[in-house]
Tab-separated table of N, CA and C in Angstrom:
chain	number	residue	atom	x	y	z
A	4	UNK	N	-27.270	-96.615	54.154
A	4	UNK	CA	-28.227	-96.689	55.215
A	4	UNK	C	-27.535	-96.485	56.591
A	5	UNK	N	-26.491	-97.347	56.889
A	5	UNK	CA	-25.782	-97.279	58.045
A	5	UNK	C	-25.189	-95.821	58.317
A	6	UNK	N	-24.601	-95.277	57.293
A	6	UNK	CA	-23.993	-93.904	57.361
A	6	UNK	C	-25.136	-92.814	57.724
A	7	UNK	N	-26.257	-92.986	57.136
A	7	UNK	CA	-27.382	-92.093	57.463
A	7	UNK	C	-27.803	-92.221	58.813
A	8	UNK	N	-27.836	-93.456	59.427
A	8	UNK	CA	-28.219	-93.613	60.756
A	8	UNK	C	-27.181	-93.098	61.809
A	9	UNK	N	-25.899	-93.267	61.413
A	9	UNK	CA	-24.866	-92.597	62.269
A	9	UNK	C	-25.042	-91.075	62.262
A	10	UNK	N	-25.265	-90.456	61.132
A	10	UNK	CA	-25.459	-89.060	60.987
A	10	UNK	C	-26.630	-88.639	61.867
A	11	UNK	N	-27.758	-89.284	61.845
A	11	UNK	CA	-28.916	-88.964	62.575
A	11	UNK	C	-28.625	-88.992	64.076
A	12	UNK	N	-27.855	-90.065	64.505
A	12	UNK	CA	-27.511	-90.142	65.979
A	12	UNK	C	-26.573	-89.064	66.355
A	13	UNK	N	-25.567	-88.793	65.577
A	13	UNK	CA	-24.658	-87.673	65.887
A	13	UNK	C	-25.398	-86.345	66.010
A	14	UNK	N	-26.313	-86.069	65.001
A	14	UNK	CA	-27.118	-84.888	65.118
A	14	UNK	C	-27.990	-84.801	66.338
A	15	UNK	N	-28.603	-86.002	66.727
A	15	UNK	CA	-29.504	-86.033	67.856
A	15	UNK	C	-28.654	-85.760	69.176
A	16	UNK	N	-27.426	-86.382	69.229
A	16	UNK	CA	-26.602	-86.148	70.384
A	16	UNK	C	-26.175	-84.689	70.508
A	17	UNK	N	-25.753	-84.079	69.363
A	17	UNK	CA	-25.393	-82.714	69.334
A	17	UNK	C	-26.643	-81.812	69.831
A	18	UNK	N	-27.822	-82.110	69.377
A	18	UNK	CA	-28.995	-81.354	69.660
A	18	UNK	C	-29.303	-81.467	71.154
A	19	UNK	N	-29.269	-82.689	71.627
A	19	UNK	CA	-29.517	-82.799	73.014
A	19	UNK	C	-28.406	-82.187	73.930
A	20	UNK	N	-27.182	-82.332	73.561
A	20	UNK	CA	-26.003	-81.750	74.302
A	20	UNK	C	-26.178	-80.242	74.241
A	21	UNK	N	-26.614	-79.651	73.191
A	21	UNK	CA	-26.773	-78.190	73.049
A	21	UNK	C	-27.883	-77.778	74.071
A	22	UNK	N	-28.930	-78.629	74.009
A	22	UNK	CA	-30.037	-78.241	74.868
A	22	UNK	C	-29.731	-78.321	76.367
A	23	UNK	N	-28.904	-79.297	76.658
A	23	UNK	CA	-28.327	-79.439	78.066
A	23	UNK	C	-27.552	-78.240	78.463
A	24	UNK	N	-26.711	-77.748	77.553
A	24	UNK	CA	-25.858	-76.618	77.835
A	24	UNK	C	-26.682	-75.430	77.944
A	25	UNK	N	-27.683	-75.191	77.212
A	25	UNK	CA	-28.506	-74.039	77.250
A	25	UNK	C	-29.348	-74.096	78.582
A	26	UNK	N	-29.779	-75.291	78.926
A	26	UNK	CA	-30.500	-75.532	80.194
A	26	UNK	C	-29.633	-75.116	81.375
A	27	UNK	N	-28.395	-75.536	81.340
A	27	UNK	CA	-27.384	-75.355	82.379
A	27	UNK	C	-27.238	-73.782	82.537
A	28	UNK	N	-27.180	-73.067	81.457
A	28	UNK	CA	-27.031	-71.579	81.491
A	28	UNK	C	-28.109	-70.983	82.220
A	29	UNK	N	-29.380	-71.435	82.067
A	29	UNK	CA	-30.515	-70.942	82.737
A	29	UNK	C	-30.558	-71.227	84.182
A	30	UNK	N	-29.736	-72.233	84.675
A	30	UNK	CA	-29.605	-72.575	86.117
A	30	UNK	C	-28.665	-71.707	86.803
A	31	UNK	N	-27.814	-70.962	86.109
A	31	UNK	CA	-26.835	-70.018	86.747
A	31	UNK	C	-27.656	-68.871	87.322
A	32	UNK	N	-27.566	-68.618	88.596
A	32	UNK	CA	-28.467	-67.520	89.055
A	32	UNK	C	-28.048	-66.119	88.389
A	33	UNK	N	-29.069	-65.361	88.165
A	33	UNK	CA	-28.902	-64.072	87.459
A	33	UNK	C	-28.652	-63.051	88.545
A	34	UNK	N	-27.534	-62.541	88.840
A	34	UNK	CA	-27.205	-61.577	89.883
A	34	UNK	C	-27.000	-60.196	89.345
A	35	UNK	N	-27.311	-60.022	88.134
A	35	UNK	CA	-26.909	-58.783	87.466
A	35	UNK	C	-27.559	-57.532	88.325
A	36	UNK	N	-28.752	-57.559	88.739
A	36	UNK	CA	-29.402	-56.449	89.507
A	36	UNK	C	-28.600	-56.161	90.751
A	37	UNK	N	-28.270	-57.226	91.494
A	37	UNK	CA	-27.446	-57.059	92.725
A	37	UNK	C	-26.092	-56.600	92.498
A	38	UNK	N	-25.541	-57.079	91.380
A	38	UNK	CA	-24.205	-56.705	91.071
A	38	UNK	C	-24.138	-55.181	90.648
A	39	UNK	N	-25.219	-54.820	89.826
A	39	UNK	CA	-25.221	-53.431	89.402
A	39	UNK	C	-25.379	-52.557	90.688
A	40	UNK	N	-26.197	-52.872	91.654
A	40	UNK	CA	-26.312	-52.091	92.797
A	40	UNK	C	-25.030	-52.034	93.571
A	41	UNK	N	-24.366	-53.168	93.610
A	41	UNK	CA	-22.971	-53.160	94.359
A	41	UNK	C	-22.013	-52.234	93.623
A	42	UNK	N	-21.949	-52.255	92.287
A	42	UNK	CA	-21.060	-51.384	91.594
A	42	UNK	C	-21.374	-49.907	91.749
A	43	UNK	N	-22.663	-49.668	91.656
A	43	UNK	CA	-23.108	-48.250	91.893
A	43	UNK	C	-22.659	-47.746	93.248
A	44	UNK	N	-22.854	-48.624	94.312
A	44	UNK	CA	-22.446	-48.177	95.634
A	44	UNK	C	-20.990	-48.039	95.752
A	45	UNK	N	-20.148	-48.957	95.147
A	45	UNK	CA	-18.706	-48.892	95.204
A	45	UNK	C	-18.351	-47.658	94.441
A	46	UNK	N	-18.857	-47.290	93.295
A	46	UNK	CA	-18.493	-46.103	92.485
A	46	UNK	C	-18.756	-44.784	93.422
A	47	UNK	N	-19.964	-44.769	94.036
A	47	UNK	CA	-20.235	-43.649	94.899
A	47	UNK	C	-19.287	-43.600	95.980
A	48	UNK	N	-18.917	-44.638	96.668
A	48	UNK	CA	-17.905	-44.642	97.705
A	48	UNK	C	-16.522	-44.176	97.285
A	49	UNK	N	-16.208	-44.663	96.064
A	49	UNK	CA	-14.971	-44.247	95.373
A	49	UNK	C	-14.886	-42.776	95.199
A	50	UNK	N	-15.985	-42.266	94.597
A	50	UNK	CA	-16.107	-40.656	94.378
A	50	UNK	C	-16.045	-39.954	95.695
A	51	UNK	N	-16.665	-40.521	96.775
A	51	UNK	CA	-16.495	-39.840	98.037
A	51	UNK	C	-15.102	-39.810	98.459
A	52	UNK	N	-14.392	-40.838	98.276
A	52	UNK	CA	-12.927	-41.036	98.662
A	52	UNK	C	-12.101	-39.911	97.893
A	53	UNK	N	-12.397	-39.810	96.596
A	53	UNK	CA	-11.661	-38.872	95.769
A	53	UNK	C	-11.976	-37.438	96.231
A	54	UNK	N	-13.298	-37.127	96.485
A	54	UNK	CA	-13.637	-35.831	96.895
A	54	UNK	C	-13.075	-35.434	98.276
A	55	UNK	N	-12.883	-36.416	99.098
A	55	UNK	CA	-12.309	-36.117	100.505
A	55	UNK	C	-10.782	-36.253	100.438
A	56	UNK	N	-10.126	-36.501	99.168
A	56	UNK	CA	-8.729	-36.531	99.003
A	56	UNK	C	-8.105	-37.635	99.794
A	57	UNK	N	-8.778	-38.782	99.981
A	57	UNK	CA	-8.294	-40.009	100.624
A	57	UNK	C	-7.530	-40.817	99.665
A	58	UNK	N	-6.259	-40.656	99.468
A	58	UNK	CA	-5.440	-41.401	98.513
A	58	UNK	C	-5.593	-42.876	98.535
A	59	UNK	N	-5.313	-43.388	99.737
A	59	UNK	CA	-5.301	-44.879	99.860
A	59	UNK	C	-6.665	-45.472	99.605
A	60	UNK	N	-7.699	-44.787	100.118
A	60	UNK	CA	-9.116	-45.281	99.851
A	60	UNK	C	-9.444	-45.224	98.349
A	61	UNK	N	-8.999	-44.200	97.651
A	61	UNK	CA	-9.345	-44.012	96.213
A	61	UNK	C	-8.623	-45.180	95.456
A	62	UNK	N	-7.384	-45.384	95.822
A	62	UNK	CA	-6.552	-46.360	95.100
A	62	UNK	C	-7.138	-47.861	95.419
A	63	UNK	N	-7.698	-48.021	96.555
A	63	UNK	CA	-8.175	-49.355	97.006
A	63	UNK	C	-9.247	-49.922	96.097
A	64	UNK	N	-9.876	-49.119	95.298
A	64	UNK	CA	-10.869	-49.671	94.382
A	64	UNK	C	-10.376	-50.291	93.103
A	65	UNK	N	-9.067	-50.181	92.899
A	65	UNK	CA	-8.378	-50.794	91.727
A	65	UNK	C	-7.955	-52.220	92.042
A	66	UNK	N	-7.954	-53.133	91.099
A	66	UNK	CA	-7.331	-54.380	91.238
A	66	UNK	C	-5.847	-54.316	91.027
A	67	UNK	N	-5.079	-55.145	91.554
A	67	UNK	CA	-3.610	-55.032	91.539
A	67	UNK	C	-3.030	-54.866	90.064
A	68	UNK	N	-3.659	-55.501	89.138
A	68	UNK	CA	-3.187	-55.445	87.694
A	68	UNK	C	-4.053	-54.461	86.942
A	69	UNK	N	-4.620	-53.517	87.502
A	69	UNK	CA	-5.455	-52.486	86.822
A	69	UNK	C	-4.603	-51.605	85.940
A	70	UNK	N	-5.338	-50.946	84.998
A	70	UNK	CA	-4.624	-49.787	84.274
A	70	UNK	C	-5.549	-48.635	84.260
A	71	UNK	N	-4.903	-47.442	84.287
A	71	UNK	CA	-5.665	-46.218	84.306
A	71	UNK	C	-5.006	-45.356	83.177
A	72	UNK	N	-6.036	-44.888	82.370
A	72	UNK	CA	-5.644	-43.956	81.190
A	72	UNK	C	-6.062	-42.594	81.521
A	73	UNK	N	-5.182	-41.896	82.243
A	73	UNK	CA	-5.604	-40.467	82.712
A	73	UNK	C	-5.474	-39.516	81.414
A	74	UNK	N	-6.351	-38.478	81.489
A	74	UNK	CA	-6.348	-37.558	80.334
A	74	UNK	C	-4.974	-36.805	80.220
A	75	UNK	N	-4.416	-36.749	79.008
A	75	UNK	CA	-3.170	-35.995	78.733
A	75	UNK	C	-1.948	-36.520	79.455
A	76	UNK	N	-1.927	-37.800	79.791
A	76	UNK	CA	-0.814	-38.428	80.456
A	76	UNK	C	-0.651	-39.935	80.042
A	77	UNK	N	0.568	-40.498	80.222
A	77	UNK	CA	0.759	-41.843	79.807
A	77	UNK	C	-0.125	-42.856	80.636
A	78	UNK	N	-0.195	-43.992	80.092
A	78	UNK	CA	-0.954	-45.104	80.743
A	78	UNK	C	-0.282	-45.387	82.129
A	79	UNK	N	-1.045	-45.577	83.127
A	79	UNK	CA	-0.495	-46.039	84.425
A	79	UNK	C	-0.936	-47.504	84.647
A	80	UNK	N	-0.013	-48.391	84.656
A	80	UNK	CA	-0.244	-49.818	84.742
A	80	UNK	C	0.136	-50.374	86.111
A	81	UNK	N	-0.779	-50.941	86.809
A	81	UNK	CA	-0.545	-51.506	88.211
A	81	UNK	C	-0.844	-50.480	89.211
A	82	UNK	N	-1.126	-50.990	90.368
A	82	UNK	CA	-1.516	-50.175	91.491
A	82	UNK	C	-0.513	-49.075	92.025
A	83	UNK	N	0.772	-49.451	91.927
A	83	UNK	CA	1.753	-48.469	92.291
A	83	UNK	C	1.845	-47.327	91.363
A	84	UNK	N	1.718	-47.535	90.017
A	84	UNK	CA	1.661	-46.451	89.048
A	84	UNK	C	0.387	-45.582	89.138
A	85	UNK	N	-0.667	-46.293	89.433
A	85	UNK	CA	-1.924	-45.645	89.601
A	85	UNK	C	-1.931	-44.678	90.814
A	86	UNK	N	-1.350	-45.241	91.941
A	86	UNK	CA	-1.179	-44.421	93.183
A	86	UNK	C	-0.411	-43.195	92.836
A	87	UNK	N	0.595	-43.193	92.078
A	87	UNK	CA	1.327	-41.974	91.749
A	87	UNK	C	0.489	-40.985	90.962
A	88	UNK	N	-0.363	-41.388	90.070
A	88	UNK	CA	-1.264	-40.488	89.386
A	88	UNK	C	-2.251	-39.877	90.345
A	89	UNK	N	-2.879	-40.758	91.194
A	89	UNK	CA	-3.786	-40.253	92.157
A	89	UNK	C	-3.143	-39.314	93.173
A	90	UNK	N	-1.855	-39.501	93.533
A	90	UNK	CA	-1.201	-38.632	94.519
A	90	UNK	C	-1.209	-37.229	93.928
A	91	UNK	N	-1.038	-37.114	92.646
A	91	UNK	CA	-1.136	-35.761	91.938
A	91	UNK	C	-2.574	-35.218	91.999
A	92	UNK	N	-3.531	-36.076	91.777
A	92	UNK	CA	-4.879	-35.646	91.768
A	92	UNK	C	-5.338	-35.137	93.086
A	93	UNK	N	-5.066	-35.830	94.162
A	93	UNK	CA	-5.451	-35.351	95.466
A	93	UNK	C	-4.702	-34.135	95.961
A	94	UNK	N	-3.624	-33.872	95.381
A	94	UNK	CA	-2.773	-32.700	95.797
A	94	UNK	C	-3.141	-31.431	94.995
A	95	UNK	N	-4.042	-31.489	94.062
A	95	UNK	CA	-4.419	-30.278	93.273
A	95	UNK	C	-4.985	-29.270	94.226
A	96	UNK	N	-4.350	-28.017	94.230
A	96	UNK	CA	-4.892	-26.950	95.049
A	96	UNK	C	-6.341	-26.585	94.814
A	97	UNK	N	-7.097	-26.702	95.921
A	97	UNK	CA	-8.547	-26.467	95.791
A	97	UNK	C	-9.329	-27.568	95.133
A	98	UNK	N	-8.650	-28.722	94.866
A	98	UNK	CA	-9.253	-29.772	94.157
A	98	UNK	C	-10.395	-30.487	94.708
A	99	UNK	N	-11.407	-30.788	93.969
A	99	UNK	CA	-12.577	-31.493	94.433
A	99	UNK	C	-13.000	-32.329	93.188
A	100	UNK	N	-12.771	-33.647	93.174
A	100	UNK	CA	-13.178	-34.580	92.112
A	100	UNK	C	-14.404	-35.403	92.573
A	101	UNK	N	-15.464	-35.429	91.787
A	101	UNK	CA	-16.632	-36.092	92.057
A	101	UNK	C	-17.191	-36.693	90.702
A	102	UNK	N	-17.831	-37.856	90.835
A	102	UNK	CA	-18.402	-38.430	89.644
A	102	UNK	C	-19.790	-39.179	89.990
A	103	UNK	N	-20.534	-39.311	88.919
A	103	UNK	CA	-21.873	-40.010	89.033
A	103	UNK	C	-22.009	-41.014	87.967
A	104	UNK	N	-22.286	-42.270	88.229
A	104	UNK	CA	-22.607	-43.204	87.220
A	104	UNK	C	-23.931	-42.943	86.520
A	105	UNK	N	-23.846	-43.052	85.158
A	105	UNK	CA	-25.140	-42.970	84.494
A	105	UNK	C	-25.575	-44.200	84.032
A	106	UNK	N	-24.615	-45.181	83.767
A	106	UNK	CA	-25.081	-46.538	83.228
A	106	UNK	C	-24.070	-47.539	83.776
A	107	UNK	N	-24.600	-48.680	84.296
A	107	UNK	CA	-23.831	-49.826	84.709
A	107	UNK	C	-24.427	-50.994	84.069
A	108	UNK	N	-23.584	-51.693	83.329
A	108	UNK	CA	-24.000	-52.881	82.550
A	108	UNK	C	-23.134	-54.035	83.055
A	109	UNK	N	-23.803	-55.104	83.577
A	109	UNK	CA	-23.116	-56.243	84.122
A	109	UNK	C	-23.380	-57.377	83.076
A	110	UNK	N	-22.215	-58.090	82.742
A	110	UNK	CA	-22.323	-59.279	81.960
A	110	UNK	C	-23.217	-60.384	82.589
A	111	UNK	N	-23.923	-61.018	81.729
A	111	UNK	CA	-24.621	-62.264	82.233
A	111	UNK	C	-23.882	-63.300	83.070
A	112	UNK	N	-22.614	-63.345	82.682
A	112	UNK	CA	-21.711	-64.281	83.468
A	112	UNK	C	-21.460	-63.746	84.845
A	113	UNK	N	-21.691	-62.576	85.189
A	113	UNK	CA	-21.600	-62.003	86.484
A	113	UNK	C	-20.246	-61.731	86.979
A	114	UNK	N	-19.215	-61.694	86.094
A	114	UNK	CA	-17.792	-61.408	86.478
A	114	UNK	C	-17.271	-60.189	85.901
A	115	UNK	N	-17.860	-59.574	84.909
A	115	UNK	CA	-17.377	-58.311	84.390
A	115	UNK	C	-18.556	-57.318	84.186
A	116	UNK	N	-18.178	-56.034	84.309
A	116	UNK	CA	-19.172	-54.994	84.214
A	116	UNK	C	-18.515	-53.702	83.650
A	117	UNK	N	-19.303	-52.867	83.046
A	117	UNK	CA	-18.704	-51.494	82.869
A	117	UNK	C	-19.694	-50.422	83.354
A	118	UNK	N	-19.089	-49.387	83.626
A	118	UNK	CA	-19.725	-48.158	84.322
A	118	UNK	C	-19.367	-46.937	83.497
A	119	UNK	N	-20.352	-46.189	83.098
A	119	UNK	CA	-20.086	-44.877	82.327
A	119	UNK	C	-20.699	-43.892	83.181
A	120	UNK	N	-20.228	-42.573	83.042
A	120	UNK	CA	-20.759	-41.413	83.733
A	120	UNK	C	-20.045	-40.231	83.431
A	121	UNK	N	-20.332	-39.198	84.264
A	121	UNK	CA	-19.773	-37.849	84.156
A	121	UNK	C	-19.061	-37.426	85.394
A	122	UNK	N	-18.009	-36.664	85.204
A	122	UNK	CA	-17.276	-36.108	86.480
A	122	UNK	C	-17.208	-34.600	86.427
A	123	UNK	N	-16.965	-34.028	87.605
A	123	UNK	CA	-16.622	-32.605	87.702
A	123	UNK	C	-15.389	-32.569	88.526
A	124	UNK	N	-14.438	-31.649	88.129
A	124	UNK	CA	-13.191	-31.451	88.819
A	124	UNK	C	-13.057	-29.945	89.093
A	125	UNK	N	-13.208	-29.562	90.310
A	125	UNK	CA	-13.063	-28.134	90.639
A	125	UNK	C	-11.571	-27.993	91.249
A	126	UNK	N	-10.916	-27.027	90.762
A	126	UNK	CA	-9.620	-26.713	91.227
A	126	UNK	C	-9.387	-25.185	91.225
A	127	UNK	N	-8.301	-24.763	91.813
A	127	UNK	CA	-8.004	-23.276	91.762
A	127	UNK	C	-7.218	-22.959	90.551
A	128	UNK	N	-7.435	-21.869	89.825
A	128	UNK	CA	-6.706	-21.446	88.736
A	128	UNK	C	-5.421	-20.727	89.321
A	129	UNK	N	-4.694	-20.128	88.462
A	129	UNK	CA	-3.389	-19.508	88.787
A	129	UNK	C	-3.589	-18.350	89.804
A	130	UNK	N	-4.787	-17.687	89.733
A	130	UNK	CA	-5.065	-16.569	90.738
A	130	UNK	C	-5.669	-17.100	92.001
A	131	UNK	N	-5.893	-18.415	92.113
A	131	UNK	CA	-6.539	-18.908	93.385
A	131	UNK	C	-7.963	-19.022	93.246
A	132	UNK	N	-8.678	-18.697	92.120
A	132	UNK	CA	-10.087	-18.716	91.902
A	132	UNK	C	-10.493	-20.032	91.488
A	133	UNK	N	-11.611	-20.663	92.137
A	133	UNK	CA	-12.051	-21.997	91.702
A	133	UNK	C	-12.660	-22.050	90.351
A	134	UNK	N	-12.215	-23.039	89.630
A	134	UNK	CA	-12.792	-23.260	88.244
A	134	UNK	C	-13.176	-24.777	88.185
A	135	UNK	N	-14.229	-24.946	87.437
A	135	UNK	CA	-14.786	-26.335	87.314
A	135	UNK	C	-14.731	-26.831	85.900
A	136	UNK	N	-14.135	-28.032	85.715
A	136	UNK	CA	-14.004	-28.752	84.483
A	136	UNK	C	-15.015	-29.960	84.540
A	137	UNK	N	-15.489	-30.343	83.454
A	137	UNK	CA	-16.392	-31.541	83.344
A	137	UNK	C	-15.782	-32.467	82.417
A	138	UNK	N	-16.178	-33.704	82.503
A	138	UNK	CA	-15.751	-34.779	81.578
A	138	UNK	C	-16.587	-36.062	81.720
A	139	UNK	N	-16.135	-37.045	81.084
A	139	UNK	CA	-16.911	-38.388	81.127
A	139	UNK	C	-15.877	-39.506	81.282
A	140	UNK	N	-16.340	-40.693	81.641
A	140	UNK	CA	-15.421	-41.792	81.934
A	140	UNK	C	-16.124	-43.036	81.646
A	141	UNK	N	-15.268	-44.096	81.416
A	141	UNK	CA	-15.586	-45.558	81.315
A	141	UNK	C	-14.717	-46.298	82.244
A	142	UNK	N	-15.350	-47.130	83.062
A	142	UNK	CA	-14.654	-47.905	83.984
A	142	UNK	C	-15.093	-49.432	83.816
A	143	UNK	N	-14.099	-50.264	83.756
A	143	UNK	CA	-14.418	-51.758	83.699
A	143	UNK	C	-14.107	-52.341	85.006
A	144	UNK	N	-15.105	-53.024	85.545
A	144	UNK	CA	-15.061	-53.682	86.872
A	144	UNK	C	-14.900	-55.191	86.640
A	145	UNK	N	-14.250	-55.909	87.568
A	145	UNK	CA	-14.126	-57.392	87.459
A	145	UNK	C	-14.429	-57.807	88.935
A	146	UNK	N	-15.261	-58.884	89.023
A	146	UNK	CA	-15.580	-59.462	90.342
A	146	UNK	C	-14.361	-60.347	90.745
A	147	UNK	N	-13.881	-60.089	91.888
A	147	UNK	CA	-12.715	-60.845	92.427
A	147	UNK	C	-13.206	-62.107	93.132
A	148	UNK	N	-12.165	-62.909	93.465
A	148	UNK	CA	-12.426	-64.182	93.958
A	148	UNK	C	-13.244	-64.124	95.361
A	149	UNK	N	-13.039	-62.978	96.061
A	149	UNK	CA	-13.773	-62.730	97.391
A	149	UNK	C	-15.203	-62.196	97.154
A	150	UNK	N	-15.563	-62.075	95.843
A	150	UNK	CA	-16.910	-61.494	95.532
A	150	UNK	C	-16.990	-60.080	95.418
A	151	UNK	N	-15.917	-59.332	95.757
A	151	UNK	CA	-15.920	-57.873	95.645
A	151	UNK	C	-15.611	-57.373	94.175
A	152	UNK	N	-16.086	-56.327	93.803
A	152	UNK	CA	-15.860	-55.695	92.488
A	152	UNK	C	-14.656	-54.726	92.550
A	153	UNK	N	-13.717	-54.870	91.600
A	153	UNK	CA	-12.570	-53.960	91.582
A	153	UNK	C	-12.424	-53.514	90.091
A	154	UNK	N	-11.864	-52.283	89.954
A	154	UNK	CA	-11.681	-51.689	88.712
A	154	UNK	C	-10.441	-52.310	88.029
A	155	UNK	N	-10.592	-52.738	86.794
A	155	UNK	CA	-9.498	-53.252	86.073
A	155	UNK	C	-9.069	-52.340	84.988
A	156	UNK	N	-9.934	-51.370	84.544
A	156	UNK	CA	-9.609	-50.422	83.402
A	156	UNK	C	-10.384	-49.167	83.790
A	157	UNK	N	-9.620	-48.026	83.777
A	157	UNK	CA	-10.223	-46.743	84.071
A	157	UNK	C	-9.818	-45.737	82.975
A	158	UNK	N	-10.745	-45.196	82.292
A	158	UNK	CA	-10.464	-44.212	81.208
A	158	UNK	C	-11.431	-42.945	81.436
A	159	UNK	N	-10.767	-41.804	81.475
A	159	UNK	CA	-11.606	-40.588	81.513
A	159	UNK	C	-10.911	-39.492	80.688
A	160	UNK	N	-11.815	-38.611	80.218
A	160	UNK	CA	-11.273	-37.413	79.455
A	160	UNK	C	-12.239	-36.264	79.605
A	161	UNK	N	-11.651	-35.113	79.581
A	161	UNK	CA	-12.346	-33.891	79.784
A	161	UNK	C	-13.330	-33.519	78.583
A	162	UNK	N	-14.305	-32.796	78.823
A	162	UNK	CA	-15.215	-32.319	77.755
A	162	UNK	C	-14.519	-31.338	76.889
A	163	UNK	N	-13.670	-30.577	77.397
A	163	UNK	CA	-13.004	-29.503	76.541
A	163	UNK	C	-11.453	-29.554	76.649
C-alpha cells in the first residue's frame, strides 16, 4: 500500500511538473512573425549588396563562424574564407547576383530559422555577351546576442 501511494505521488508530481513546463513554454512570446519579417528584410538587403558588388556589406550578413557551400567549390569555413569566395563573385565580369526568398521558417524558440529561395546570376560569357543562370539556395540564420540575425550556413546550387 505504501509503495502504491509513493507511486501515485511521484506520478502526480511528474504530471504537475510537466504541466508547469508546458505552461512556461506558452509564456515565451511568439516572435516568429516579426523574426520572419526581419529575416526577409535582411535577405533582401543582402541581395542588394551582392547586386551592387559591395563585398564588405555582402560578407557582413554572415556570423563569424559561418560556413558557405558554394557550387563546384570547397567549403568556406569562417568569415575570412567566405570573404575570399565572395571577392571572386563580385569580380565576375558583367556579374549581377540577385535572389528572392520563397520561404522563411523560424523555430518556435526564436533563435534559428531557415530561408529558401531562388537566385539569378547574370555574367558575361567569353565573347562579352550577358548570360543568365538560375539556381536555388538554403540559408540557416541564427539570432545573435544583440538580437540581429546572421547567416550560419549558406548552400546554393545552379539549376543546370
